[in-house]
PDB file of N, CA and C in Angstrom:
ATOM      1  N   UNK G   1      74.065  42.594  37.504  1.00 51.00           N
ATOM      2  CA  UNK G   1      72.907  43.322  37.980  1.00 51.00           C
ATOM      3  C   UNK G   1      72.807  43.175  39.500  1.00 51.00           C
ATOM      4  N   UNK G   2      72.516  44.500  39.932  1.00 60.00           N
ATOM      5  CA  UNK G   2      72.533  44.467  41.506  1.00 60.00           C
ATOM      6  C   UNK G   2      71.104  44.063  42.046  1.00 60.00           C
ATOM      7  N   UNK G   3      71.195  42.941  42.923  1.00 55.00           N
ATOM      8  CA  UNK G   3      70.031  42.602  43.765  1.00 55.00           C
ATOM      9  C   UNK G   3      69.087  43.771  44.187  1.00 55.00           C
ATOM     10  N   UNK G   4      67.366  43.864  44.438  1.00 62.00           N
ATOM     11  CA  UNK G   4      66.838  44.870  45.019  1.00 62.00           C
ATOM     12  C   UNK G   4      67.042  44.413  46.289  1.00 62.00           C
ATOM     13  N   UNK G   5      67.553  45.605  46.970  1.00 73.00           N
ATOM     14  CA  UNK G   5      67.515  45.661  48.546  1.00 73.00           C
ATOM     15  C   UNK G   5      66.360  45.115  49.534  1.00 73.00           C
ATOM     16  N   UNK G   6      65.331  45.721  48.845  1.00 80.00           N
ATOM     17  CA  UNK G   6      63.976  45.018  49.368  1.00 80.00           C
ATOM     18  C   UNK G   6      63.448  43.480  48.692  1.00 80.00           C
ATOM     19  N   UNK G   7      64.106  42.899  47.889  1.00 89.00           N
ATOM     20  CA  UNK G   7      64.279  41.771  47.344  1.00 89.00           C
ATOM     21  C   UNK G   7      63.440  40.419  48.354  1.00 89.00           C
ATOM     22  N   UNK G   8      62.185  40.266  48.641  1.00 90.00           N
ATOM     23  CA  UNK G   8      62.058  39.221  49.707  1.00 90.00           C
ATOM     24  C   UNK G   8      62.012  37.711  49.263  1.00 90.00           C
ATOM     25  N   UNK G   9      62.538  37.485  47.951  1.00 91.00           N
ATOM     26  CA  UNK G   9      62.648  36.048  47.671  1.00 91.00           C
ATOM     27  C   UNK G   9      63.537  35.223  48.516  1.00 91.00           C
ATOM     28  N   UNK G  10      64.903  36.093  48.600  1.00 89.00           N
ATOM     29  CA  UNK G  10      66.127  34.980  48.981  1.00 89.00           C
ATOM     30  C   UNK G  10      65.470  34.575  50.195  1.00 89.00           C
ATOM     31  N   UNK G  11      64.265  34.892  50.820  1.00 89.00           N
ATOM     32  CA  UNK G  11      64.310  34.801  52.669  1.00 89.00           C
ATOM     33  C   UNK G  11      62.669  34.002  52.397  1.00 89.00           C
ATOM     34  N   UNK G  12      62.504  33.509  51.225  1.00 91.00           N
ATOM     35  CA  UNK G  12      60.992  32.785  51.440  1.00 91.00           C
ATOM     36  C   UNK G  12      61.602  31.011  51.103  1.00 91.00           C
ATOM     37  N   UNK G  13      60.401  30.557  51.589  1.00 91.00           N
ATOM     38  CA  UNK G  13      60.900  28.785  51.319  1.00 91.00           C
ATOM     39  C   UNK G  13      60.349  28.650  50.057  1.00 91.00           C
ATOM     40  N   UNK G  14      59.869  29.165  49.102  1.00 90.00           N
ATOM     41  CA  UNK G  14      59.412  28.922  48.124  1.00 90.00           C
ATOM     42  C   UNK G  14      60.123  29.034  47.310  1.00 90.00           C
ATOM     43  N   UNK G  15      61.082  30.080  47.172  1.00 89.00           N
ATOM     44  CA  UNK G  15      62.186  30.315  46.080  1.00 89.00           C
ATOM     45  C   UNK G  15      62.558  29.621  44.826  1.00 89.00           C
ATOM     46  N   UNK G  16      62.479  28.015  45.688  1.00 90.00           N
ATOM     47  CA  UNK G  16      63.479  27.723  44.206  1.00 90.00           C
ATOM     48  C   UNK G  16      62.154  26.968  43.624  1.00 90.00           C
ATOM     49  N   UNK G  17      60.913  27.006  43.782  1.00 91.00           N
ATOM     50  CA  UNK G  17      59.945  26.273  43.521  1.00 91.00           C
ATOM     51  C   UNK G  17      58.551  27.555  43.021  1.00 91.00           C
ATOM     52  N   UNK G  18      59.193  28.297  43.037  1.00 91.00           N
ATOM     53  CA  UNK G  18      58.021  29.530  42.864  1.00 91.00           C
ATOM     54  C   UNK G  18      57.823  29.629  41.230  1.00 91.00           C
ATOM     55  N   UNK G  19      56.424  29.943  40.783  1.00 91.00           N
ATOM     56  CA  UNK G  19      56.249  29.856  39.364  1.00 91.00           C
ATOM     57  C   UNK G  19      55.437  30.906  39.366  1.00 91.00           C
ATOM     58  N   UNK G  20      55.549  32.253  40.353  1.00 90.00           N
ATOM     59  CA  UNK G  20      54.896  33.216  40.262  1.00 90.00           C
ATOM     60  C   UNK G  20      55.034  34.301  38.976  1.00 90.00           C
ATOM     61  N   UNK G  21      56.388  34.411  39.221  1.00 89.00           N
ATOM     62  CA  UNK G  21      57.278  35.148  38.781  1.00 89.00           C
ATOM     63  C   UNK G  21      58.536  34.630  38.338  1.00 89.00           C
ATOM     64  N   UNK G  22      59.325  35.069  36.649  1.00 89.00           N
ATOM     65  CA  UNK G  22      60.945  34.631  36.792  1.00 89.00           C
ATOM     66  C   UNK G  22      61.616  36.004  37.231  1.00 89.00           C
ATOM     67  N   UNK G  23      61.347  37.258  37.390  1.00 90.00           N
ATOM     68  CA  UNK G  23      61.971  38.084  37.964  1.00 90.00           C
ATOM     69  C   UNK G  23      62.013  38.298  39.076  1.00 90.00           C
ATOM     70  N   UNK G  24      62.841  37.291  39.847  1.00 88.00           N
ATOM     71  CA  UNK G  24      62.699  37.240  41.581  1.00 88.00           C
ATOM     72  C   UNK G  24      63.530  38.394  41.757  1.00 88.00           C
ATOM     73  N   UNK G  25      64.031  38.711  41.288  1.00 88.00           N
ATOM     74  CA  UNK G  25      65.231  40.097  42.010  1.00 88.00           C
ATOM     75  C   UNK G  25      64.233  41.588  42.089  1.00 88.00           C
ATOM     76  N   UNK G  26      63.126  41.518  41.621  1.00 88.00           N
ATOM     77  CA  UNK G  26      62.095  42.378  41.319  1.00 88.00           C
ATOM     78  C   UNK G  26      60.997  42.592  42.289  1.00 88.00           C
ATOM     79  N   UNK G  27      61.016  41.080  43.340  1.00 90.00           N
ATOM     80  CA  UNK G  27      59.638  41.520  44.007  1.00 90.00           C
ATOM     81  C   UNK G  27      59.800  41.647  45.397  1.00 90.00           C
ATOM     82  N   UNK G  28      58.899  42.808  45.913  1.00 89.00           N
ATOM     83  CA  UNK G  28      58.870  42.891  47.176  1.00 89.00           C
ATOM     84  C   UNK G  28      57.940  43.124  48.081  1.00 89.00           C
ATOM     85  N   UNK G  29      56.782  42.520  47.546  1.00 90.00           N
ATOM     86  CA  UNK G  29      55.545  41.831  48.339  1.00 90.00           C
ATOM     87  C   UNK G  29      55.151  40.757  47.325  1.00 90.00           C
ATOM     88  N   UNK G  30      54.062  39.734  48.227  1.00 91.00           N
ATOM     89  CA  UNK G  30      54.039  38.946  47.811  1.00 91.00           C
ATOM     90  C   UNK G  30      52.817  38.006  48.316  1.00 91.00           C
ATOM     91  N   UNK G  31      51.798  37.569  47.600  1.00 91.00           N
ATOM     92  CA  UNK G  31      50.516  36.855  48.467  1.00 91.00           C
ATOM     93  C   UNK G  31      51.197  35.468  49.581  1.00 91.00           C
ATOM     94  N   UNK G  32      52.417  34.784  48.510  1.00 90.00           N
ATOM     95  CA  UNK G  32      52.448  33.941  48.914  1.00 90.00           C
ATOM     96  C   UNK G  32      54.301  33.525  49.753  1.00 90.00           C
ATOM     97  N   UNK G  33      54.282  34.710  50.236  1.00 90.00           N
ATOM     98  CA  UNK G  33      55.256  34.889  50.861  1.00 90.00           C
ATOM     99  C   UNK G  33      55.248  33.833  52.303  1.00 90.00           C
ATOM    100  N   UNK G  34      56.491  32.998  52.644  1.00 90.00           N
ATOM    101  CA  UNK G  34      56.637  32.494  53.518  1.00 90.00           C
ATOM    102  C   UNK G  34      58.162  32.251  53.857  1.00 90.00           C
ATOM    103  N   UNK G  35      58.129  33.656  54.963  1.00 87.00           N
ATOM    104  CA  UNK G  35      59.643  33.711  55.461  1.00 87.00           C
ATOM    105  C   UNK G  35      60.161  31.854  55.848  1.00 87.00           C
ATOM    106  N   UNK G  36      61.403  31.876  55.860  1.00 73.00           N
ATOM    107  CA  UNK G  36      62.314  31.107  55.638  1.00 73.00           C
ATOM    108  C   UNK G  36      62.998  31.145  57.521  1.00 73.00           C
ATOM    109  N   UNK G  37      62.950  30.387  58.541  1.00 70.00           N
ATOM    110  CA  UNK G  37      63.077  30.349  59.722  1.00 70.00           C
ATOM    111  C   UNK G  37      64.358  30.259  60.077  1.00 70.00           C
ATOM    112  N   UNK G  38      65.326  29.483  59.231  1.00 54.00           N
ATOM    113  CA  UNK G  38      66.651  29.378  59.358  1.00 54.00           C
ATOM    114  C   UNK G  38      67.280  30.155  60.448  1.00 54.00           C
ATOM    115  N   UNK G  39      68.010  30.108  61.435  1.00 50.00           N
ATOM    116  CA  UNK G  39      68.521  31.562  61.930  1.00 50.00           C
ATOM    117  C   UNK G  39      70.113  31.454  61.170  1.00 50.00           C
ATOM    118  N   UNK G  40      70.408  32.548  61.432  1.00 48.00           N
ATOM    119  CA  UNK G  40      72.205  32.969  60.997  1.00 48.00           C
ATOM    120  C   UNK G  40      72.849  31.877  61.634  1.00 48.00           C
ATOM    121  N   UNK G  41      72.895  31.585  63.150  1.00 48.00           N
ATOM    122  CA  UNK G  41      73.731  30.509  63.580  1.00 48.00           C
ATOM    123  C   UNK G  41      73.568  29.460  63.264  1.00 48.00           C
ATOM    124  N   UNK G  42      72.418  29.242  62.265  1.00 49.00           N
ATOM    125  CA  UNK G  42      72.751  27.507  62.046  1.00 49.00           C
ATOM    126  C   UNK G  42      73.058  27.780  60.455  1.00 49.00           C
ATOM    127  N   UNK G  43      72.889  28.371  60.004  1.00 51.00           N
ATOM    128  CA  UNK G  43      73.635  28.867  58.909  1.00 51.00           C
ATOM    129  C   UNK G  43      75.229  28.621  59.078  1.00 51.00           C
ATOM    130  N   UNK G  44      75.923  29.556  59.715  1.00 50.00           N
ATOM    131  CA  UNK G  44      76.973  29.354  60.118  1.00 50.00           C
ATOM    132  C   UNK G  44      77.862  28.605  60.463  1.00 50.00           C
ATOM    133  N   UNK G  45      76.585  27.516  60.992  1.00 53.00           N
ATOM    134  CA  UNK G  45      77.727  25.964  61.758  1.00 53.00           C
ATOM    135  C   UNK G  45      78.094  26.250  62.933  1.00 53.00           C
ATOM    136  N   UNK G  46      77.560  26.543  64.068  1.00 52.00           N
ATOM    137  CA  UNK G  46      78.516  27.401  65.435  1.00 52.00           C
ATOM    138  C   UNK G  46      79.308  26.427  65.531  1.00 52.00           C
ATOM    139  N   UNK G  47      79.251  24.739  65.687  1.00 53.00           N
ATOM    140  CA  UNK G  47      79.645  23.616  66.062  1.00 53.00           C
ATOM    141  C   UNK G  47      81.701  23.862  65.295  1.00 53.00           C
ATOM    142  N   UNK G  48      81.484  24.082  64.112  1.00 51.00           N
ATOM    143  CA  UNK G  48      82.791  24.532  63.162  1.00 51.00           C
ATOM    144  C   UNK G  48      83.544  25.691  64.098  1.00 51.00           C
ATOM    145  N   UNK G  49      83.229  26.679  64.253  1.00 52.00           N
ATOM    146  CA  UNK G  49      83.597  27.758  64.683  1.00 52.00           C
ATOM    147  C   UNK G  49      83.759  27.883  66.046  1.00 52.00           C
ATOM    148  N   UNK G  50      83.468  27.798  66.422  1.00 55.00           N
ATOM    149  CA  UNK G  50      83.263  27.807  68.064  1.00 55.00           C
ATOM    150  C   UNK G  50      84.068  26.435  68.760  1.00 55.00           C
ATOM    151  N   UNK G  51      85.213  26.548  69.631  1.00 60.00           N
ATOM    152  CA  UNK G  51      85.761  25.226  70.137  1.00 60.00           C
ATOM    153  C   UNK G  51      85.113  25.376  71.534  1.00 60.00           C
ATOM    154  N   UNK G  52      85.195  23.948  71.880  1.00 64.00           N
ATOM    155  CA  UNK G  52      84.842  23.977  73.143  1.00 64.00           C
ATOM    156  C   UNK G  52      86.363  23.665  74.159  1.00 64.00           C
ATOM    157  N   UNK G  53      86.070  24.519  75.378  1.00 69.00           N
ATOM    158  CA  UNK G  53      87.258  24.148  76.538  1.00 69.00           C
ATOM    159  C   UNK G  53      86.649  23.129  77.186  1.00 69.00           C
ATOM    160  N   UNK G  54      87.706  22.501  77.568  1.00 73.00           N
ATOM    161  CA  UNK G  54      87.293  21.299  78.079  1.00 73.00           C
ATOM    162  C   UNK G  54      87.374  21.033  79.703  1.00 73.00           C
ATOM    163  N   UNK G  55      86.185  21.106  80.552  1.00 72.00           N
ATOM    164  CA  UNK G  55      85.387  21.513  81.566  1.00 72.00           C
ATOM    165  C   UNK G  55      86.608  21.049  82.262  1.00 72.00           C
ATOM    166  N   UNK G  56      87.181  21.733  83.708  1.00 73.00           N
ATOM    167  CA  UNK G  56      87.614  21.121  84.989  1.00 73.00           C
ATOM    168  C   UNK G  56      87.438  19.794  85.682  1.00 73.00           C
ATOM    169  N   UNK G  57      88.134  19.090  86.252  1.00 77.00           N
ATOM    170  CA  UNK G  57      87.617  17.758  86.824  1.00 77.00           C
ATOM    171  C   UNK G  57      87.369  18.106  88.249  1.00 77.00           C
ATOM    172  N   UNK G  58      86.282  17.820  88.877  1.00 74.00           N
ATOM    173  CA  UNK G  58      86.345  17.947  90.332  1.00 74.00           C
ATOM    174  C   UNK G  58      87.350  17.077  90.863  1.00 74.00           C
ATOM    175  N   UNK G  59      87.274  17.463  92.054  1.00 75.00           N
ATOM    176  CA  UNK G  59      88.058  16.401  93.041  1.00 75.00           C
ATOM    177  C   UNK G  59      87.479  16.742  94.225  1.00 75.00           C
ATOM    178  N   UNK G  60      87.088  15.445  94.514  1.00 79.00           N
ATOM    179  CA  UNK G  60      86.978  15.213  96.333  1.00 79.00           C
ATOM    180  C   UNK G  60      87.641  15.667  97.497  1.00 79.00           C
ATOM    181  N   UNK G  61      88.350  16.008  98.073  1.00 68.00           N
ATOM    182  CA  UNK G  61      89.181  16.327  99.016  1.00 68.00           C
ATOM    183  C   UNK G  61      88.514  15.181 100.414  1.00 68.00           C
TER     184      UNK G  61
END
């Protein structure tokens, strides 16, 4: 079964604790809706993905 597009469970902090409803794939408003802050990049791990170059050394002259 395909997810509803407008689906706003996966993105609330309540999700796995919600006793509103068992048809979460169903709702898309909600009294007790509370988006989920996470952003994508920490999702992601940038730290994994992303290398760092390793900075120049000055020198004095």
């Amino acid at each position: 079964m395909k997810s509803n597009p407008f689906n706003i469970c996966p993105t609330c902090v309540h999700e796995n604790t919600c006793v509103l409803t068992t048809q979460k794939s169903q709702v898309w408003s909600c009294s007790e809706y509370d988006e989920e802050t996470v952003t994508i990049a920490t999702k992601l791990k940038p730290k994994s993905i992303m290398k760092k170059e390793p900075k120049p050394e000055m020198a004095i002259s």
